[in-house]
Amino acid sequence: MIKKIVSMALVLSCSSYVFGAEYIVKLKSISPADEKAFLDQNGGVLELVSREGQVYKWSTPKSGLNMKWLGGKKPGPSPVVKIEPNRKLKIFLSPSLEENRARLADALEHEEEPKAAANPPYPDNPEIKKPSKQASGSDPLFSKQWGMSAVDAAGAWKKTPGGKEIVVAVTDTGVDYNHQDLIANMWRNPKEVPGDGIDNDNNGYVDDIVGWDFATNDNKPYDLTLSLMDIVLQGGNPGHGTHVAGCIGAAVNNKLGIVGLAPNVKLMALRFITESGQGGTAEAISAIDYAANNGANVINASWGGESDGEQEEDGLLKEAIERAGKKGVLFLAAAGNGRANSQGGASGFDIDNDPKPVYPAAYPLENVFTVAAIDAENNLAAFSNWGQKSVKLAAPGVKILSTVPGDKYQDTIINLGQIVVTWDGTSMATPHVAGAAAALWSTDPKMSSQSVAKQLMELSTETESVADKVVSRGRLDLHGLK
């Protein structure tokens, strides 16, 4: 659980205290002495984010702080090693949802919300069910998953254990852990006793059975669904994490829905992004540490943030990913879905990640593997970021059919006739590669993450549309797997 430290001066007026800004701070040590020194000098509230990284979230009424000034307010040496704003990270929303948001708002203003426009909202945080035996038989929607055919997923299942013994952490908006096509493949913490209210494995999280919700600090990392009106007003993409999870590891031969690229994998649900589509860097760091410390082999990150000119190349998010890499974790990052070009009032996209990086996709770390998106005709998706130096390969990412909350499946989020919003994005391309990595890794669970990444590159097929836009010059393809 999160450890919270408050300066004594603030405890006396806590009820009226309003925090104006959040920062993430790396101290010289995780010690009461350094915590006290920081709070004596700066006030506010500290919450432990990462023990390994010596990182805290600092909430303060002050905003626009001069980072060089921090810690110099009162006499004594500063315990601060590094400090940066707790920047908001965003899921890479479906581009067609972003493009049509204004039209959707206008349609809703003038007419009643169509019942079939989007999934109805489901209760938040349902009890975590145990998997039961499922029927055996073909998956009825598999033939509609063009992405699986494009990368020869069925061929890979004949040559690999399909991700068995491999854990993929879905760091996202949460996962419908009770979904009929995911429940059997959810990671179950082997050292935790469900529902006893005790932190049995002493990892700092009570009853973390399928993962953790770092946005609300509880043990039910459920993926909220929203009404169409809420989608428009809040700016999110509900169901995003569940859709990602299905691409990676929906079960096979259970007479239900679809199949994931690694149908025997274990899916760890780590929620840090809220229904607004955003989450803090501090919460992302906690999720990454949790994954690395609890057995994840792969982390899927279908989210990120654009460089604002102040984002440090050696930021604390990068340090967390680097720590995970030292524990053998492969970090799959979405390249991004374009960036608005506001210079001079112009509109359009600037999508080359090399000169204008998107993080964490552009971090030059050995364990970061970044993915662009292609469509069913092998064209680079119109929205997809790319980078000759920073993006490794492309994978299917346009109108992708996968799981969504409530035992449902979608390739289309909203269909109002003249307004159609489909499940598109590098967010959808990345889990194809995460699933492929898990399938490859399961042939030898002792293999290094570097070896898995190398195989993914070697198996890629050169594709004209991305030949000068990604490192491999091609797209994900498991056909050559032996």
XYZ file of C-alpha atoms in Angstrom:
482
model
C 0.000 0.000 0.000
C 1.089 3.586 -0.525
C 3.039 5.064 2.350
C 2.080 8.679 3.034
C 4.264 11.119 4.950
C 2.911 14.544 5.908
C 4.845 17.434 7.434
C 3.727 18.204 11.009
C 2.848 21.780 10.143
C 0.331 20.533 7.621
C -1.259 17.914 9.859
C -2.708 20.700 12.003
C -4.562 22.190 9.040
C -5.067 19.095 6.911
C -8.828 19.549 6.557
C -8.418 22.870 4.769
C -5.237 22.051 2.880
C -5.506 22.121 -0.918
C -2.762 20.655 -3.082
C -2.017 22.733 -6.155
C 0.564 20.575 -7.908
C 2.134 17.129 -7.938
C 5.779 16.251 -8.501
C 7.788 13.068 -8.424
C 10.900 13.258 -6.308
C 13.896 10.956 -6.025
C 15.553 11.216 -2.621
C 19.029 10.103 -1.648
C 17.538 7.269 0.387
C 14.282 5.721 1.568
C 14.740 6.800 5.164
C 12.761 8.728 7.787
C 15.657 11.176 8.019
C 15.574 12.116 4.320
C 11.777 12.220 4.306
C 11.762 14.558 7.305
C 14.500 16.750 5.838
C 12.539 17.156 2.608
C 9.264 17.956 4.355
C 10.943 20.369 6.780
C 12.399 22.249 3.818
C 9.401 22.123 1.492
C 6.206 21.080 3.293
C 3.451 19.177 1.545
C 2.785 15.435 1.475
C 5.041 12.595 0.302
C 3.720 9.232 -0.913
C 6.138 6.401 -1.599
C 6.042 5.421 -5.271
C 9.069 3.173 -5.715
C 11.238 1.703 -2.993
C 13.841 0.495 -5.499
C 13.935 3.850 -7.241
C 13.766 5.924 -4.029
C 10.890 7.796 -5.650
C 8.015 9.652 -3.988
C 5.026 11.615 -5.197
C 5.053 15.064 -3.621
C 1.808 17.039 -3.363
C 2.165 20.747 -2.652
C 0.074 23.935 -2.913
C 2.900 25.480 -4.909
C 2.985 25.318 -8.683
C 5.485 26.503 -11.271
C 8.383 25.754 -8.958
C 11.953 26.462 -9.926
C 13.461 22.988 -9.685
C 16.937 24.347 -8.937
C 15.527 26.335 -6.004
C 13.748 23.375 -4.428
C 15.302 22.253 -1.177
C 17.116 25.529 -0.644
C 14.325 27.229 1.264
C 15.741 26.338 4.676
C 19.261 25.633 5.925
C 20.758 22.173 5.578
C 21.719 19.883 2.696
C 18.910 18.909 0.344
C 18.019 15.189 0.209
C 16.758 15.599 -3.373
C 18.494 13.731 -6.187
C 15.979 14.537 -8.913
C 12.558 16.133 -9.228
C 10.128 16.524 -12.110
C 6.408 17.229 -12.576
C 4.034 14.279 -12.240
C 3.188 14.546 -15.929
C -0.011 13.091 -17.277
C 0.359 10.109 -19.576
C -2.444 9.216 -21.970
C -3.683 6.071 -23.614
C -3.307 6.367 -27.362
C -6.982 6.823 -28.160
C -8.627 5.519 -31.292
C -7.882 8.229 -33.888
C -11.386 7.944 -35.346
C -12.818 8.612 -31.874
C -10.716 11.745 -31.550
C -11.647 12.909 -35.045
C -15.370 12.427 -34.442
C -15.670 13.617 -30.845
C -17.073 17.034 -31.799
C -19.568 15.472 -34.230
C -20.651 12.998 -31.570
C -21.210 15.811 -29.094
C -23.297 17.672 -31.660
C -25.346 14.563 -32.452
C -26.024 13.953 -28.777
C -27.050 17.565 -28.273
C -29.781 17.295 -30.886
C -31.080 13.769 -30.443
C -31.478 11.013 -27.910
C -28.450 8.783 -27.434
C -28.783 5.669 -29.623
C -28.896 2.491 -27.562
C -26.523 0.601 -29.851
C -23.936 3.356 -30.023
C -21.689 2.005 -27.302
C -21.665 -0.617 -24.589
C -23.747 0.293 -21.534
C -21.754 1.000 -18.381
C -21.173 -1.931 -16.036
C -20.746 -1.836 -12.245
C -17.247 -0.840 -11.204
C -14.982 -3.254 -9.352
C -16.972 -6.506 -9.477
C -15.778 -9.340 -7.287
C -12.924 -11.316 -8.807
C -14.361 -14.634 -9.952
C -12.520 -17.925 -10.129
C -12.221 -19.487 -13.588
C -14.408 -22.508 -14.282
C -14.045 -25.243 -16.875
C -14.987 -24.037 -20.342
C -16.351 -25.886 -23.355
C -14.046 -27.062 -26.099
C -14.463 -26.006 -29.703
C -13.540 -23.462 -32.346
C -13.690 -19.733 -31.639
C -16.550 -18.302 -33.744
C -15.067 -14.834 -34.373
C -11.533 -15.929 -35.204
C -12.141 -15.688 -38.961
C -12.907 -11.974 -38.529
C -9.565 -11.226 -36.854
C -7.610 -10.081 -39.881
C -4.599 -9.229 -37.732
C -4.177 -12.818 -36.566
C -4.200 -14.076 -40.135
C -1.767 -11.359 -41.245
C 0.905 -12.419 -38.752
C 0.196 -16.178 -39.091
C -0.887 -16.618 -35.492
C -2.395 -20.052 -36.179
C 0.915 -21.248 -37.590
C 2.739 -19.978 -34.512
C 0.422 -21.917 -32.192
C 1.539 -25.140 -33.883
C 5.200 -24.294 -33.249
C 5.058 -22.755 -29.759
C 3.261 -23.373 -26.440
C 1.297 -20.188 -27.133
C 2.698 -18.185 -24.240
C 2.455 -20.875 -21.560
C 4.415 -19.922 -18.388
C 4.821 -16.344 -19.664
C 3.238 -13.362 -17.884
C 2.278 -10.192 -19.759
C 1.410 -7.119 -17.694
C -1.286 -4.927 -19.232
C -0.584 -1.415 -17.905
C -3.664 0.466 -19.030
C -7.238 1.424 -18.095
C -7.708 -1.923 -16.381
C -8.988 -5.283 -17.605
C -12.369 -6.976 -17.316
C -10.852 -9.816 -15.338
C -14.167 -11.724 -15.386
C -14.593 -11.597 -19.182
C -15.524 -15.044 -20.491
C -12.615 -15.063 -22.959
C -10.018 -13.715 -20.493
C -10.882 -15.171 -17.085
C -9.031 -18.449 -17.665
C -5.889 -16.595 -18.708
C -5.748 -14.017 -15.935
C -2.581 -14.121 -13.852
C -3.351 -15.295 -10.316
C -0.916 -14.314 -7.603
C 0.260 -17.717 -6.331
C 1.395 -16.331 -2.975
C -1.784 -14.450 -2.070
C -4.864 -15.888 -0.334
C -7.967 -14.317 -1.906
C -10.139 -12.226 0.371
C -8.357 -12.712 3.688
C -7.383 -9.043 3.999
C -3.732 -9.950 4.554
C -0.671 -9.142 2.470
C 0.377 -12.798 2.391
C 3.386 -12.320 0.113
C 4.563 -9.112 1.838
C 4.820 -7.234 -1.443
C 2.984 -4.197 -0.063
C -0.381 -4.969 -1.686
C -3.259 -6.685 0.133
C -5.227 -9.327 -1.802
C -3.600 -8.463 -5.126
C -5.055 -11.524 -6.833
C -5.000 -10.489 -10.522
C -2.929 -7.304 -10.239
C -3.521 -3.826 -8.783
C -5.333 -0.562 -9.439
C -2.778 2.224 -8.964
C -5.288 4.919 -9.906
C -7.562 4.182 -6.939
C -5.156 2.082 -4.844
C -7.212 -1.088 -4.555
C -7.021 -4.722 -5.620
C -9.637 -4.609 -8.392
C -8.042 -3.242 -11.575
C -11.334 -3.298 -13.469
C -11.824 -1.583 -16.816
C -14.707 0.868 -16.561
C -17.215 1.209 -19.367
C -19.024 4.470 -19.981
C -22.119 5.715 -21.758
C -21.627 7.459 -25.091
C -22.238 10.826 -23.435
C -19.526 10.137 -20.870
C -17.105 9.094 -23.608
C -17.616 12.439 -25.309
C -17.468 14.522 -22.130
C -14.540 12.819 -20.395
C -12.332 12.329 -23.417
C -11.349 8.745 -22.670
C -11.564 5.446 -24.525
C -13.307 3.039 -22.101
C -12.612 -0.637 -22.612
C -9.129 0.153 -23.934
C -7.262 -2.134 -21.527
C -9.655 -5.046 -22.036
C -9.328 -4.682 -25.811
C -5.538 -4.737 -25.476
C -5.699 -7.810 -23.228
C -7.783 -9.753 -25.742
C -5.305 -9.077 -28.540
C -2.557 -10.492 -26.348
C -4.177 -13.479 -24.712
C -7.844 -14.303 -25.265
C -8.322 -18.049 -24.787
C -8.369 -20.522 -27.679
C -10.741 -23.404 -28.502
C -13.328 -22.499 -25.869
C -16.261 -21.959 -28.282
C -16.175 -18.269 -27.403
C -15.436 -15.143 -29.395
C -11.876 -14.487 -30.449
C -8.326 -15.719 -29.854
C -5.283 -13.794 -28.637
C -1.871 -14.119 -30.204
C -0.622 -15.942 -27.097
C -3.733 -17.914 -26.065
C -2.028 -19.704 -23.160
C -0.374 -16.655 -21.597
C -1.111 -15.182 -18.169
C -2.442 -11.600 -18.133
C -1.543 -9.343 -15.193
C -3.959 -6.410 -14.890
C -2.333 -3.138 -13.777
C -4.594 -0.103 -13.943
C -3.122 3.379 -13.647
C -5.130 5.220 -16.310
C -8.593 6.441 -15.316
C -11.780 6.702 -17.352
C -10.582 10.138 -18.508
C -7.867 8.375 -20.509
C -5.027 9.795 -18.391
C -2.810 8.674 -15.550
C 0.127 10.116 -13.638
C 3.765 9.249 -14.242
C 4.069 8.330 -10.552
C 1.339 5.716 -10.906
C 2.942 4.384 -14.102
C 6.236 3.945 -12.240
C 4.467 2.002 -9.488
C 2.784 -0.245 -12.069
C 6.070 -0.955 -13.848
C 7.812 -1.790 -10.573
C 4.941 -4.077 -9.586
C 5.128 -5.952 -12.894
C 8.883 -6.426 -12.663
C 8.741 -7.509 -9.016
C 5.882 -9.970 -9.435
C 7.019 -12.098 -12.332
C 6.005 -10.297 -15.519
C 8.092 -11.148 -18.577
C 6.511 -8.535 -20.841
C 4.927 -5.149 -20.148
C 2.468 -3.772 -22.708
C 2.355 0.043 -22.757
C -0.267 1.350 -25.192
C 0.141 4.861 -23.774
C 2.612 7.707 -23.583
C 3.245 11.416 -23.678
C 4.772 13.867 -26.103
C 7.969 15.641 -25.179
C 7.156 19.147 -23.996
C 10.698 20.418 -24.321
C 11.238 19.955 -20.591
C 10.939 16.189 -20.379
C 14.308 14.851 -19.364
C 15.898 12.108 -21.391
C 16.950 10.539 -18.088
C 13.585 10.970 -16.347
C 12.242 8.849 -13.523
C 9.891 6.937 -15.842
C 12.893 5.901 -17.883
C 14.657 4.737 -14.725
C 11.670 2.512 -13.863
C 11.707 0.902 -17.316
C 15.456 0.440 -17.035
C 15.019 -1.260 -13.638
C 12.502 -3.620 -15.223
C 14.974 -4.345 -18.006
C 17.615 -5.363 -15.483
C 15.119 -7.932 -14.199
C 14.670 -9.353 -17.691
C 11.415 -7.595 -18.640
C 10.688 -6.677 -22.272
C 8.805 -3.357 -22.522
C 6.467 -3.108 -25.533
C 5.610 0.524 -26.307
C 3.125 2.028 -28.753
C 4.719 4.536 -31.126
C 1.772 6.940 -30.858
C -1.124 8.075 -33.032
C 0.134 11.365 -34.398
C 0.532 14.736 -32.797
C -1.375 17.882 -33.564
C 0.787 20.479 -35.292
C -0.248 23.811 -33.842
C 2.618 25.909 -35.188
C 1.261 28.928 -36.969
C -2.282 27.677 -36.540
C -1.677 24.807 -38.939
C -3.481 21.511 -38.588
C -2.306 18.029 -39.381
C 0.166 15.552 -37.966
C 3.855 15.382 -37.278
C 4.488 11.694 -36.714
C 8.241 11.093 -36.960
C 9.315 10.051 -33.465
C 13.022 10.491 -34.109
C 13.189 14.321 -34.150
C 10.130 14.810 -31.925
C 9.996 11.890 -29.500
C 7.017 10.354 -27.769
C 7.814 8.723 -24.437
C 8.251 5.977 -23.337
C 8.399 4.791 -26.963
C 11.519 6.826 -27.752
C 13.616 5.863 -24.733
C 16.878 4.385 -26.097
C 16.838 1.412 -23.744
C 17.723 -2.141 -24.691
C 14.445 -3.521 -23.354
C 12.150 -0.978 -25.066
C 10.539 -2.328 -28.245
C 8.372 0.220 -30.057
C 5.585 -0.602 -32.518
C 3.899 1.254 -35.400
C 0.532 0.337 -36.966
C -0.434 -0.961 -40.405
C -3.832 -1.638 -41.980
C -5.190 -4.756 -43.685
C -3.559 -3.736 -46.983
C -0.113 -3.476 -45.354
C -0.134 0.309 -45.578
C 1.301 2.331 -42.724
C -1.801 3.531 -40.882
C -2.493 7.177 -41.655
C -2.338 8.072 -37.956
C 0.680 5.963 -36.970
C 3.876 7.471 -35.653
C 7.076 5.994 -37.026
C 10.825 6.405 -36.627
C 13.726 4.964 -38.583
C 15.827 4.828 -35.426
C 13.303 4.483 -32.610
C 10.444 2.285 -33.914
C 11.258 -1.396 -34.382
C 8.480 -2.752 -36.607
C 4.811 -2.434 -37.573
C 1.838 -4.647 -36.691
C -1.925 -4.741 -37.365
C -3.646 -1.728 -35.820
C -6.732 -0.727 -37.839
C -10.272 -1.965 -37.097
C -9.074 -4.646 -34.702
C -11.615 -7.079 -33.264
C -11.049 -7.912 -29.602
C -12.629 -8.224 -26.167
C -14.417 -5.356 -24.393
C -16.003 -5.334 -20.905
C -19.169 -7.285 -20.246
C -18.342 -10.469 -22.208
C -18.526 -8.513 -25.457
C -16.351 -8.119 -28.569
C -15.835 -5.102 -30.818
C -13.968 -3.832 -33.830
C -16.292 -0.811 -33.919
C -16.792 1.408 -30.875
C -19.647 3.529 -32.214
C -21.748 3.250 -35.372
C -24.311 5.989 -35.884
C -24.518 5.548 -39.630
C -22.687 8.684 -40.718
C -20.382 8.598 -37.698
C -18.348 5.415 -37.355
C -15.609 4.954 -34.763
C -13.466 1.822 -34.973
C -10.832 0.264 -32.740
C -7.673 1.652 -34.343
C -4.255 2.689 -33.129
C -0.725 1.775 -32.274
C -2.468 0.786 -29.019
C -3.883 -2.190 -30.918
C -0.683 -2.919 -32.857
C 1.477 -3.147 -29.740
C -0.418 -6.027 -28.064
C -0.058 -8.061 -31.261
C 3.700 -7.843 -30.741
C 3.406 -8.394 -26.982
C 1.473 -11.583 -27.697
C 4.010 -12.657 -30.305
C 6.818 -12.051 -27.808
C 5.035 -14.224 -25.238
C 4.494 -17.017 -27.770
C 8.160 -16.980 -28.791
C 9.332 -16.779 -25.181
C 7.281 -19.809 -24.196
C 9.459 -22.019 -26.419
C 12.192 -21.384 -23.843
C 11.082 -19.479 -20.713
C 14.732 -19.070 -19.694
C 15.463 -17.071 -22.849
C 16.582 -13.455 -22.338
C 14.413 -10.517 -23.335
C 17.149 -9.498 -25.769
C 16.881 -12.865 -27.521
C 13.108 -12.527 -27.800
C 13.425 -9.028 -29.268
C 16.046 -10.248 -31.724
C 13.758 -13.047 -32.913
C 10.882 -10.626 -33.433
C 13.111 -8.498 -35.641
C 14.475 -11.466 -37.588
C 10.983 -12.828 -38.236
C 9.635 -9.523 -39.570
C 8.731 -9.340 -43.260
C 9.988 -6.389 -45.285
C 7.045 -4.198 -46.186
C 7.230 -1.358 -48.698
C 5.073 1.090 -46.752
C 7.386 1.017 -43.720
C 10.716 0.116 -45.348
C 12.119 3.587 -44.661
C 10.134 4.215 -41.484
C 11.028 1.460 -38.984
C 14.261 -0.240 -37.957
C 13.310 -3.702 -39.257
C 11.957 -2.254 -42.520
C 8.932 -4.473 -42.060
C 5.959 -5.828 -40.150
C 5.360 -8.538 -37.585
C 5.229 -11.987 -39.199
C 5.511 -15.365 -37.476
C 5.354 -17.388 -40.693
C 9.101 -18.036 -40.656
C 9.059 -19.449 -37.135
C 10.667 -22.900 -36.992
